[in-house]
Every structure is written in structure tokens, then in C-alpha cells.
Short mmCIF file of C-alpha atoms and ligand atoms in Angstrom, two decimals:
data_model
loop_
_atom_site.label_atom_id
_atom_site.label_comp_id
_atom_site.label_asym_id
_atom_site.label_seq_id
_atom_site.Cartn_x
_atom_site.Cartn_y
_atom_site.Cartn_z
CA MET A 1 -59.12 -96.90 97.23
CA LYS A 2 -60.00 -94.53 100.38
CA ILE A 3 -58.10 -91.11 99.77
CA LYS A 4 -56.22 -89.32 102.52
CA GLN A 5 -57.23 -85.82 103.03
CA PHE A 6 -55.01 -82.97 104.02
CA SER A 7 -55.49 -79.25 105.37
CA ARG A 8 -52.61 -77.78 103.55
CA LEU A 9 -50.30 -78.85 100.71
CA GLN A 10 -46.81 -77.75 100.63
CA GLY A 11 -43.51 -78.47 99.16
CA GLU A 12 -41.53 -79.09 95.74
CA LEU A 13 -42.29 -81.83 93.20
CA PRO A 14 -40.64 -82.84 90.21
CA VAL A 15 -43.64 -84.44 88.29
CA PRO A 16 -42.71 -87.49 85.99
CA GLY A 17 -41.91 -87.48 82.24
CA ASP A 18 -44.19 -86.27 79.75
CA LYS A 19 -46.20 -89.30 78.53
CA SER A 20 -46.61 -87.99 74.99
CA ILE A 21 -43.00 -87.39 74.77
CA SER A 22 -42.10 -90.58 75.96
CA HIS A 23 -44.10 -92.60 73.45
CA ARG A 24 -42.39 -90.53 70.77
CA ALA A 25 -38.89 -90.89 72.00
CA VAL A 26 -39.21 -94.75 71.91
CA MET A 27 -41.02 -94.87 68.48
CA PHE A 28 -38.76 -92.68 66.49
CA GLY A 29 -35.56 -94.04 68.55
CA SER A 30 -36.44 -97.29 67.14
CA LEU A 31 -36.62 -95.98 63.49
CA ALA A 32 -33.76 -94.03 64.00
CA GLN A 33 -30.08 -95.29 63.17
CA GLY A 34 -27.56 -95.62 66.41
CA THR A 35 -28.82 -95.36 70.05
CA THR A 36 -31.43 -92.98 71.43
CA ARG A 37 -30.78 -92.10 74.94
CA ILE A 38 -33.98 -91.28 76.97
CA THR A 39 -33.82 -89.57 80.27
CA HIS A 40 -36.51 -88.80 82.77
CA PHE A 41 -39.06 -91.40 80.60
CA LEU A 42 -42.31 -91.95 82.13
CA GLU A 43 -42.55 -95.68 83.68
CA GLY A 44 -46.53 -95.25 83.01
CA ALA A 45 -48.23 -98.64 81.88
CA ASP A 46 -49.11 -96.67 78.31
CA CYS A 47 -45.34 -95.97 77.63
CA LEU A 48 -44.33 -99.45 78.63
CA SER A 49 -46.87 -100.76 76.20
CA THR A 50 -45.18 -99.00 73.39
CA ILE A 51 -41.68 -100.60 74.27
CA SER A 52 -43.12 -103.91 74.33
CA CYS A 53 -44.63 -103.41 70.74
CA PHE A 54 -41.17 -102.37 69.55
CA ARG A 55 -39.46 -105.04 71.27
CA LYS A 56 -41.61 -107.54 69.72
CA MET A 57 -40.57 -106.08 66.18
CA GLY A 58 -36.95 -106.74 66.94
CA ILE A 59 -35.70 -103.61 68.59
CA HIS A 60 -33.33 -104.03 71.47
CA ILE A 61 -34.57 -101.67 74.46
CA GLU A 62 -32.83 -101.54 77.62
CA ARG A 63 -34.19 -100.20 80.83
CA PHE A 64 -32.44 -98.79 83.67
CA GLY A 65 -35.38 -96.80 85.71
CA ASP A 66 -36.29 -93.87 84.08
CA GLU A 67 -33.41 -94.15 81.66
CA VAL A 68 -33.86 -95.73 78.59
CA LEU A 69 -31.55 -96.87 75.83
CA ILE A 70 -33.13 -97.55 72.21
CA HIS A 71 -30.96 -99.63 70.00
CA GLY A 72 -32.69 -98.06 66.63
CA LYS A 73 -32.42 -100.39 63.41
CA GLY A 74 -33.28 -97.62 60.95
CA LEU A 75 -36.33 -96.91 59.06
CA HIS A 76 -36.64 -100.23 57.36
CA GLY A 77 -35.30 -102.10 60.48
CA LEU A 78 -38.23 -103.32 62.05
CA SER A 79 -39.25 -107.17 61.90
CA GLU A 80 -42.74 -108.82 61.48
CA PRO A 81 -43.96 -109.52 65.13
CA HIS A 82 -44.80 -113.36 66.06
CA SER A 83 -48.05 -112.26 67.84
CA VAL A 84 -50.54 -109.73 68.09
CA LEU A 85 -49.07 -106.12 69.50
CA ASP A 86 -50.83 -105.55 72.58
CA VAL A 87 -51.28 -101.78 72.96
CA GLY A 88 -52.96 -102.02 76.39
CA ASN A 89 -54.97 -98.94 77.25
CA SER A 90 -52.79 -96.70 74.93
CA GLY A 91 -54.62 -94.76 72.17
CA THR A 92 -51.27 -93.07 71.29
CA THR A 93 -49.65 -96.19 71.00
CA THR A 94 -52.34 -97.43 68.84
CA ARG A 95 -52.55 -94.68 66.43
CA LEU A 96 -49.22 -93.63 66.29
CA ILE A 97 -47.95 -97.17 65.69
CA SER A 98 -50.45 -97.62 62.76
CA GLY A 99 -48.84 -95.03 60.69
CA ILE A 100 -45.33 -96.66 61.05
CA LEU A 101 -47.00 -99.95 60.44
CA ALA A 102 -48.68 -99.03 57.50
CA GLY A 103 -45.53 -98.32 55.58
CA GLN A 104 -43.72 -101.71 56.58
CA ARG A 105 -42.83 -104.58 54.54
CA PHE A 106 -45.04 -107.11 56.74
CA SER A 107 -48.38 -107.57 58.11
CA CYS A 108 -49.58 -107.51 61.97
CA GLU A 109 -52.29 -107.17 64.17
CA LEU A 110 -52.69 -104.66 67.12
CA ASN A 111 -55.07 -105.13 70.09
CA GLY A 112 -55.66 -103.88 73.56
CA ASP A 113 -57.99 -103.50 76.60
CA ALA A 114 -61.86 -103.25 76.65
CA SER A 115 -61.21 -99.42 76.63
CA ILE A 116 -59.13 -99.29 73.40
CA GLN A 117 -61.55 -101.79 71.55
CA SER A 118 -64.32 -99.19 71.90
CA ARG A 119 -62.05 -96.09 70.78
CA PRO A 120 -62.72 -94.75 67.44
CA MET A 121 -60.11 -95.91 64.98
CA LYS A 122 -61.60 -94.66 61.62
CA ARG A 123 -60.07 -91.36 62.07
CA ILE A 124 -56.62 -93.18 61.14
CA ILE A 125 -58.15 -95.78 58.99
CA THR A 126 -59.49 -92.92 56.59
CA PRO A 127 -56.34 -90.99 55.85
CA LEU A 128 -53.99 -94.31 55.82
CA THR A 129 -56.34 -95.89 53.13
CA LEU A 130 -56.03 -92.66 51.17
CA MET A 131 -52.37 -93.03 51.21
CA GLY A 132 -52.72 -96.39 49.73
CA GLY A 133 -52.60 -98.36 53.12
CA ALA A 134 -54.18 -101.59 53.92
CA ILE A 135 -55.62 -101.07 57.52
CA SER A 136 -58.73 -102.70 58.63
CA SER A 137 -61.10 -103.03 61.84
CA ILE A 138 -61.27 -106.98 62.48
CA ARG A 139 -64.67 -106.74 63.89
CA GLY A 140 -65.84 -104.49 61.34
CA ASN A 141 -66.89 -101.91 63.97
CA ASP A 142 -63.85 -99.27 63.31
CA CYS A 143 -62.23 -100.07 66.59
CA ALA A 144 -59.26 -102.36 67.61
CA PRO A 145 -58.32 -105.11 66.84
CA LEU A 146 -56.88 -103.66 63.85
CA ALA A 147 -55.05 -105.76 60.94
CA ILE A 148 -52.31 -103.92 59.22
CA CYS A 149 -50.59 -105.27 55.87
CA GLY A 150 -47.51 -103.18 55.10
CA LYS A 151 -48.21 -101.57 51.39
CA ARG A 152 -46.07 -98.71 49.43
CA LEU A 153 -47.52 -95.42 50.57
CA HIS A 154 -48.41 -92.21 48.55
CA GLY A 155 -47.90 -88.70 49.92
CA ILE A 156 -51.67 -87.00 50.59
CA ASP A 157 -52.66 -83.43 51.60
CA TYR A 158 -55.12 -84.49 54.45
CA ALA A 159 -57.78 -82.20 55.85
CA SER A 160 -58.45 -84.01 59.15
CA PRO A 161 -61.90 -83.41 60.59
CA VAL A 162 -60.73 -83.52 64.43
CA ALA A 163 -57.80 -81.53 65.93
CA SER A 164 -56.10 -84.71 67.11
CA ALA A 165 -52.32 -85.04 67.78
CA GLN A 166 -52.47 -88.91 67.46
CA VAL A 167 -54.52 -88.48 63.95
CA LYS A 168 -51.77 -85.86 62.93
CA SER A 169 -48.83 -87.96 63.90
CA CYS A 170 -50.11 -91.22 62.46
CA VAL A 171 -50.36 -89.67 59.00
CA LEU A 172 -46.99 -87.70 59.46
CA LEU A 173 -45.37 -90.95 60.37
CA ALA A 174 -47.05 -92.74 57.75
CA GLY A 175 -45.53 -89.81 55.34
CA LEU A 176 -41.76 -90.87 56.47
CA TYR A 177 -42.52 -93.87 54.40
CA ALA A 178 -44.63 -91.94 51.20
CA ASP A 179 -43.48 -91.48 47.87
CA GLY A 180 -43.85 -87.84 48.16
CA PRO A 181 -44.74 -85.08 50.50
CA THR A 182 -47.58 -85.46 53.01
CA SER A 183 -49.31 -82.73 54.95
CA VAL A 184 -52.21 -82.59 57.67
CA THR A 185 -54.49 -79.51 58.29
CA GLU A 186 -56.20 -79.38 61.53
CA PRO A 187 -59.32 -77.46 62.40
CA ALA A 188 -57.27 -76.26 65.42
CA LEU A 189 -53.69 -76.74 66.27
CA SER A 190 -52.79 -79.99 68.61
CA ARG A 191 -49.81 -80.60 70.35
CA ASP A 192 -46.69 -80.61 68.25
CA HIS A 193 -44.42 -83.06 69.87
CA THR A 194 -44.29 -85.19 66.80
CA GLU A 195 -43.14 -82.18 64.55
CA ARG A 196 -40.61 -81.06 67.09
CA MET A 197 -39.10 -84.32 67.59
CA LEU A 198 -38.96 -85.82 64.21
CA ARG A 199 -37.06 -82.44 63.05
CA ALA A 200 -34.33 -82.90 65.74
CA PHE A 201 -34.31 -86.66 64.59
CA GLY A 202 -33.25 -85.17 61.08
CA ALA A 203 -36.69 -85.73 59.17
CA GLU A 204 -37.76 -82.70 57.08
CA VAL A 205 -40.90 -81.43 58.90
CA PHE A 206 -42.75 -78.15 58.20
CA SER A 207 -45.50 -76.31 60.44
CA GLU A 208 -47.53 -73.49 58.99
CA GLY A 209 -50.68 -72.29 61.06
CA ASN A 210 -52.64 -75.61 61.57
CA THR A 211 -50.84 -77.49 58.94
CA ALA A 212 -47.92 -79.95 59.53
CA SER A 213 -45.99 -81.60 56.49
CA ILE A 214 -43.33 -83.98 55.91
CA LEU A 215 -41.26 -85.23 53.25
CA PRO A 216 -40.40 -88.76 53.08
CA ALA A 217 -37.06 -89.41 55.22
CA PRO A 218 -33.97 -91.19 53.92
CA ALA A 219 -32.66 -91.90 57.55
CA LEU A 220 -33.29 -90.81 61.21
CA CYS A 221 -30.39 -90.26 63.45
CA GLY A 222 -30.53 -91.36 67.24
CA MET A 223 -29.85 -88.69 69.76
CA GLU A 224 -30.36 -87.68 73.48
CA ILE A 225 -33.77 -87.11 74.57
CA PRO A 226 -34.25 -85.46 78.00
CA VAL A 227 -37.99 -85.56 78.48
CA PRO A 228 -39.84 -82.53 80.29
CA GLY A 229 -42.22 -83.13 83.13
CA ASP A 230 -45.86 -84.08 82.00
CA ILE A 231 -48.11 -80.59 82.46
CA SER A 232 -50.89 -83.09 82.00
CA SER A 233 -49.62 -84.50 85.50
CA ALA A 234 -48.62 -81.36 86.90
CA ALA A 235 -52.17 -80.20 86.34
CA TYR A 236 -53.31 -82.16 89.32
CA PHE A 237 -51.03 -80.38 91.35
CA LEU A 238 -51.70 -76.95 90.38
CA ALA A 239 -55.28 -77.55 90.99
CA ALA A 240 -54.53 -79.01 94.39
CA GLY A 241 -52.45 -76.19 95.41
CA LEU A 242 -55.14 -73.43 94.16
CA LEU A 243 -58.21 -75.35 95.86
CA VAL A 244 -56.74 -76.51 99.60
CA PRO A 245 -56.15 -73.27 101.79
CA GLU A 246 -52.93 -71.99 102.49
CA SER A 247 -51.03 -74.41 100.07
CA GLU A 248 -48.01 -73.26 97.97
CA ILE A 249 -46.39 -75.86 95.67
CA LEU A 250 -43.34 -75.65 93.54
CA LEU A 251 -43.60 -77.75 90.65
CA THR A 252 -40.18 -78.15 88.81
CA ASN A 253 -38.86 -79.12 85.29
CA VAL A 254 -42.45 -78.88 83.58
CA GLY A 255 -43.31 -78.96 79.91
CA ILE A 256 -45.16 -75.60 79.03
CA ASN A 257 -45.07 -76.03 75.21
CA PRO A 258 -47.63 -73.73 73.71
CA THR A 259 -49.67 -76.48 72.30
CA ARG A 260 -50.15 -78.14 75.82
CA ASP A 261 -50.29 -74.95 78.40
CA GLY A 262 -54.15 -73.86 78.31
CA MET A 263 -54.64 -75.55 81.90
CA LEU A 264 -52.03 -72.57 82.91
CA ARG A 265 -54.26 -69.99 80.94
CA VAL A 266 -57.44 -71.47 82.46
CA CYS A 267 -56.13 -71.35 86.02
CA GLN A 268 -54.81 -67.70 85.36
CA ALA A 269 -58.16 -66.74 83.85
CA MET A 270 -60.10 -68.10 86.92
CA GLY A 271 -58.05 -66.09 89.23
CA GLY A 272 -55.39 -68.59 90.32
CA SER A 273 -51.87 -67.51 91.30
CA LEU A 274 -49.50 -69.26 89.10
CA THR A 275 -45.89 -68.07 88.70
CA LEU A 276 -43.43 -69.30 85.86
CA LEU A 277 -40.05 -69.62 87.21
CA ASN A 278 -36.58 -70.33 85.41
CA GLU A 279 -38.17 -70.68 81.58
CA ARG A 280 -35.81 -72.39 79.55
CA ILE A 281 -35.58 -75.13 76.31
CA SER A 282 -34.79 -78.63 77.05
CA GLY A 283 -34.55 -81.19 74.42
CA GLY A 284 -36.32 -78.88 72.02
CA GLU A 285 -39.25 -78.21 74.33
CA PRO A 286 -39.81 -75.38 76.68
CA VAL A 287 -39.77 -75.83 80.40
CA ALA A 288 -40.34 -74.05 83.61
CA ASP A 289 -40.78 -74.42 87.15
CA ILE A 290 -44.34 -73.35 88.45
CA LEU A 291 -45.07 -71.94 91.70
CA VAL A 292 -48.75 -72.31 92.58
CA LYS A 293 -50.37 -70.65 95.79
CA ALA A 294 -53.92 -71.36 97.04
CA SER A 295 -56.46 -68.84 95.53
CA SER A 296 -60.14 -67.89 95.48
CA LEU A 297 -61.19 -68.84 92.11
CA HIS A 298 -64.36 -67.74 90.01
CA GLY A 299 -65.85 -69.21 87.04
CA THR A 300 -64.81 -68.85 83.45
CA VAL A 301 -65.43 -69.76 79.73
CA VAL A 302 -63.14 -72.50 77.83
CA GLU A 303 -64.05 -72.92 74.28
CA GLY A 304 -62.61 -72.92 70.70
CA ASP A 305 -58.71 -73.14 69.66
CA ILE A 306 -57.79 -73.73 73.50
CA ILE A 307 -59.29 -77.02 74.12
CA PRO A 308 -56.58 -79.07 72.17
CA THR A 309 -54.13 -77.87 74.37
CA LEU A 310 -55.83 -78.52 77.67
CA ILE A 311 -58.12 -81.67 76.43
CA ASP A 312 -56.52 -84.13 78.95
CA GLU A 313 -57.12 -81.57 81.70
CA VAL A 314 -60.64 -80.85 81.41
CA PRO A 315 -61.73 -83.29 84.13
CA MET A 316 -59.67 -81.50 86.42
CA ILE A 317 -60.78 -77.97 85.11
CA ALA A 318 -64.32 -78.96 85.62
CA ILE A 319 -63.62 -79.61 89.46
CA LEU A 320 -61.96 -76.32 89.63
CA GLY A 321 -65.43 -74.95 88.31
CA ALA A 322 -67.06 -76.82 91.00
CA PHE A 323 -65.37 -75.11 93.46
CA ALA A 324 -65.09 -71.66 91.97
CA GLN A 325 -67.69 -68.95 92.40
CA GLY A 326 -70.11 -68.70 89.24
CA GLU A 327 -70.49 -70.49 86.32
CA THR A 328 -67.79 -72.37 84.34
CA ILE A 329 -68.58 -73.47 80.77
CA ILE A 330 -66.61 -75.83 78.69
CA ARG A 331 -67.69 -76.23 75.00
CA ASP A 332 -65.98 -77.37 71.82
CA ALA A 333 -64.61 -80.51 73.56
CA ALA A 334 -66.84 -83.32 72.25
CA GLU A 335 -63.33 -85.43 72.10
CA LEU A 336 -63.96 -85.95 75.56
CA LYS A 337 -66.69 -88.49 74.86
CA VAL A 338 -64.21 -90.97 72.94
CA LYS A 339 -61.17 -90.67 75.68
CA GLU A 340 -60.18 -93.50 77.96
CA SER A 341 -63.83 -93.07 79.30
CA ASP A 342 -66.60 -90.64 78.15
CA ARG A 343 -65.39 -87.96 80.37
CA ILE A 344 -68.53 -85.60 79.88
CA ALA A 345 -70.63 -88.58 81.51
CA VAL A 346 -68.12 -89.55 83.75
CA MET A 347 -67.66 -86.15 85.26
CA VAL A 348 -71.30 -85.16 85.37
CA GLU A 349 -71.83 -88.54 87.20
CA ASN A 350 -69.24 -88.29 89.74
CA LEU A 351 -69.64 -84.62 90.53
CA SER A 352 -72.90 -84.85 90.76
CA LYS A 353 -72.51 -87.37 93.58
CA MET A 354 -70.48 -85.00 95.39
CA GLY A 355 -73.30 -82.53 95.51
CA ALA A 356 -72.03 -80.37 92.35
CA ASP A 357 -74.55 -78.52 90.14
CA ILE A 358 -73.16 -79.96 86.79
CA GLU A 359 -74.76 -80.30 83.30
CA GLY A 360 -73.58 -82.31 80.59
CA THR A 361 -73.77 -81.14 77.05
CA PRO A 362 -73.12 -82.62 73.65
CA ASP A 363 -69.70 -81.07 73.79
CA GLY A 364 -68.88 -80.08 76.98
CA MET A 365 -70.12 -79.21 80.45
CA ILE A 366 -71.96 -76.24 82.44
CA ILE A 367 -70.80 -76.14 86.08
CA ARG A 368 -72.32 -73.58 88.41
CA GLY A 369 -70.01 -73.55 91.05
CA GLY A 370 -69.47 -72.43 94.56
CA ARG A 371 -71.84 -75.41 96.39
CA PRO A 372 -69.74 -77.02 98.99
CA LEU A 373 -68.76 -80.27 98.12
CA HIS A 374 -69.10 -83.92 100.23
CA GLY A 375 -67.55 -87.08 100.11
CA ALA A 376 -68.61 -89.76 97.87
CA VAL A 377 -67.67 -93.14 96.07
CA ILE A 378 -66.31 -92.03 92.48
CA ASP A 379 -66.40 -94.48 89.77
CA SER A 380 -63.05 -93.80 87.70
CA HIS A 381 -64.14 -96.02 85.11
CA LYS A 382 -60.51 -97.44 84.95
CA ASP A 383 -59.66 -93.82 83.69
CA HIS A 384 -56.53 -92.61 84.91
CA ARG A 385 -57.47 -89.07 84.50
CA ILE A 386 -60.78 -89.00 86.66
CA ALA A 387 -59.34 -91.04 89.62
CA MET A 388 -56.39 -88.15 89.73
CA SER A 389 -58.72 -85.62 89.45
CA PHE A 390 -61.04 -86.67 92.16
CA ALA A 391 -58.02 -87.60 94.48
CA VAL A 392 -57.79 -83.72 94.20
CA ALA A 393 -61.36 -82.92 95.06
CA ALA A 394 -61.15 -85.10 97.87
CA GLN A 395 -58.54 -82.40 99.18
CA ALA A 396 -61.08 -79.56 99.12
CA CYS A 397 -64.43 -81.28 100.32
CA GLU A 398 -66.09 -82.32 103.37
CA GLY A 399 -66.28 -86.18 104.34
CA GLU A 400 -64.29 -89.04 102.61
CA VAL A 401 -63.92 -89.78 98.99
CA GLU A 402 -63.58 -93.14 97.89
CA ILE A 403 -62.16 -94.01 94.43
CA LEU A 404 -63.17 -97.10 92.57
CA ASP A 405 -60.20 -98.82 90.28
CA GLY A 406 -57.91 -96.00 91.87
CA GLU A 407 -54.87 -97.97 90.75
CA CYS A 408 -55.64 -97.23 87.19
CA VAL A 409 -53.30 -94.07 87.87
CA ASN A 410 -50.70 -96.57 87.02
CA ILE A 411 -51.41 -95.70 83.02
CA SER A 412 -49.73 -92.30 83.44
CA TYR A 413 -48.56 -91.76 86.89
CA PRO A 414 -47.76 -95.03 89.04
CA GLU A 415 -46.44 -92.61 91.96
CA PHE A 416 -49.71 -90.27 91.83
CA TYR A 417 -50.76 -91.10 95.49
CA ARG A 418 -47.28 -90.95 96.80
CA ASP A 419 -46.60 -87.45 95.32
CA LEU A 420 -49.69 -86.13 96.54
CA TYR A 421 -49.49 -87.19 100.23
CA SER A 422 -45.76 -86.22 100.43
CA LEU A 423 -47.14 -82.67 100.01
CA GLY A 424 -49.67 -82.94 102.81
CA GLU A 425 -47.69 -84.94 105.44
C1 S3P B 501 -52.02 -87.20 72.84
C2 S3P B 501 -53.08 -86.73 72.09
C3 S3P B 501 -54.51 -86.57 72.66
C4 S3P B 501 -54.53 -86.73 74.11
C5 S3P B 501 -53.74 -87.88 74.59
C6 S3P B 501 -52.13 -87.93 74.00
C7 S3P B 501 -50.71 -87.63 72.29
O1 S3P B 501 -55.24 -87.45 71.87
O2 S3P B 501 -55.62 -86.69 74.66
O3 S3P B 501 -53.61 -88.35 75.80
O4 S3P B 501 -49.77 -88.16 72.72
O5 S3P B 501 -50.59 -87.40 70.68
P1 S3P B 501 -55.87 -86.90 70.67
O6 S3P B 501 -54.90 -86.64 69.82
O7 S3P B 501 -57.09 -88.12 70.50
O8 S3P B 501 -56.64 -85.63 70.90
#
């Protein structure tokens, strides 16, 4: 796919609904009593995989564009699926649903695409097994396909070796079905949408520092969920607005949860002009409008506890680093290697093709910025965040950029190219 290039980007954009929150709304709504109404639901392929899994387990789900009605059947209302649950490309679906399935009264199998079949699942198999769950990797390689046989679960205090909201959420969801309290402590705090939303559904969830805990729930109660715009989708336009001369973009209704807002802090540290307007709370999540203006950027160091708050934005940050003056160093981000692609290797491969000075490290990248970048054929490795990041890089380089498998943006942002081009036209 050849990317259209524009000399200036301008206008107002409401970004699509948050992917993490959309997944959780479907899952928790399915386990609740009564109807859950989700508005501004993300109609990306990943969230549709979650819907299809719950439909296969007997949940009636109605879709009216980005409004979704979930007719929940309670914590014990799921029924045994007649075929394999297809999680597609979605790590969030796989890991969160596994926590729920571990505590059911039936067995089932989960599988997804080639990328999912190479992503690590030991990180959920270990704690679920400690809880008394029966979950195994069918090919014995600690990846999907997974076989899960529902069991009576026990509460545990789990020290997770990785800062991962998917692992934390998996264990907390299993904790809903356990015979006592369950807690998860992470090395750094990951996104807390599960804790916030489960609390709103009526579960007893507590957060203290990097520890989240839950009590087994008697019931969850259906509710209204207005999904905020996804800051991970907004990130592409934040970057584009900063990089393309004379640009000015207003992104409306963007989630700015402090466990997700690292990209904003990094852009500001690089000298970017971002202004938060109209800050408010919507559906238990902080949101704001964000005004971004073209800025000259300088390098920065991104490391430590900020990493989980911007983990999906690192490809975009690496590109900002390539256009910034001076050095940008990203460390403590080994998790990038086990995302939809190995994002360290794939960023090094593609940014090098464009003429950037970038070096991969075991847990990040070093980018010596400021060299002019030129067009290239980019291999997205079917990773949506790689494709979108390079469509933005295309706006700031000389020459044409072609992205292989560029339609993979469908995973989290089906209308991405339309929205990008609308700001240029
Ligand atoms: C997500 C958590 C993150 C993130 C992913 C969505 C979630 O993954 O990269 O896109 O919704 O919980 P990890 O938990 O593996 O870090």
C-alpha cells in the first residue's frame, strides 16, 4: 500500500474507542446480570474476536455500529462452546478470557492466527496453574492453541515477573471465581482498566502501589460504558502533528488514564507542544481533548516505570526519535519483542531502510536522530502499530513510502488511513 503524503496536517479528529476498554466491556458485560450498553465501542478486528468468543459461549450481543448491547448471563451463565474459540490476532482476548475460562464448569480450546501462536502464554499458565486451574499449551511450546478445563480455583498472592495488564487481568478475573482473595503484584504498574471497570460493575477490587487484589464476587451488575478515545490510536496523530511543519490537530475525547499517558510525557520531554483541554471523567476514566502543534524535537531517554504506560507507543516514539535532534534511548522494554511482532527488530529493520541511525539492544533501541529520512518499502510484519507508525513517518520524509500488508491497521483502527488523509486534504 502506497501512503499519500501531505505537507501540512490540520483539523479536529475524534479517535476511535479504546481497544483495552472495549474488550473488557464485552467480557465483564457478558459475566454481569442484565444488559450492558457500550458506546463508542472499537469496531477493530481484535474486539470483534472477543465478541465472537462470547457469542460462542451463549451470550446474546447486539451491534448497532459502535453501540453494543451485551445481554449478560451472570458469572456462571457461560455455556460450553461447540467449537474452538478463535481469538484471531488478539493477545488481550487470549489472556483475559483464559482467566475467565479457568473457573468455568466446562472445557474448551482457544486458538488464533500465526502471530498469536508464537506469543508467550507461560506467563498466564503459571499463575492459573498455581490457582488450581488446568490450562495447557496443546503443542507443548507454551503458546496457543491452549486447552482449558474449568476447575475450582484458589486465591493466590502472585508476584508477576512482568508488568503486564494482560497477566494481571487474567489472574484477577480468575480471582472472581476463586475460594478466597487473590492479589497480583507487578514490577511496575500496568494499565488499570480492569480494576476500574470491575469495581464499577460491583466487584470488590483494591489497588495499592503495584498490587491489585480482588475478592470472589457474588455477582456483577450490567451498566453503561462510554468508551473513551484510544490514546494509543491518538498517538499517531500526536506524532504526525509534531513532525509535519505548520500542523495543528485537535484530538477530542482521548483517554488520559495515568497508566496509559506515557506518550504525552515523552512528547513533552522531547519539546513537543501538546495542550490538554477540557479534562473530565467519563465512565470512570479520565479524558481530555489534546491540541498538538508542529514542534522541533530533541532526543530523550525513555526507561523504567514509564515503559508500561507507553508500551504500544514505542514504535511511534522511535520514529519521533529518528526525526529529533540528538540521541533517543529506549530501555527496559524487552516486552516489545513479544508483541504482535518483535517490535525492536522490526523498527530497526524498517527505520534503517529509511536511512535512520538506529541500533537495537536487548531491551530497547538507541536512535541517533536528525538524519533526513527517505522513502522505502516498509514490511509491517502484519503488525498494526508498525504500519500506522510508518504511515506517519511517511508524512515527514522525502520520497515515497509503501507499506506491505498495510491493511493490518484493521486490528485496532480500521479507518486509520481515512482519518490521516482527512487531516491533509
Ligand atoms: C493490553 C495490555 C498490553 C498492551 C496490549 C493491550 C491490555 O499488553 O500491549 O496492546 O488491554 O491489557 P501486556 O499486558 O502484554 O503488556
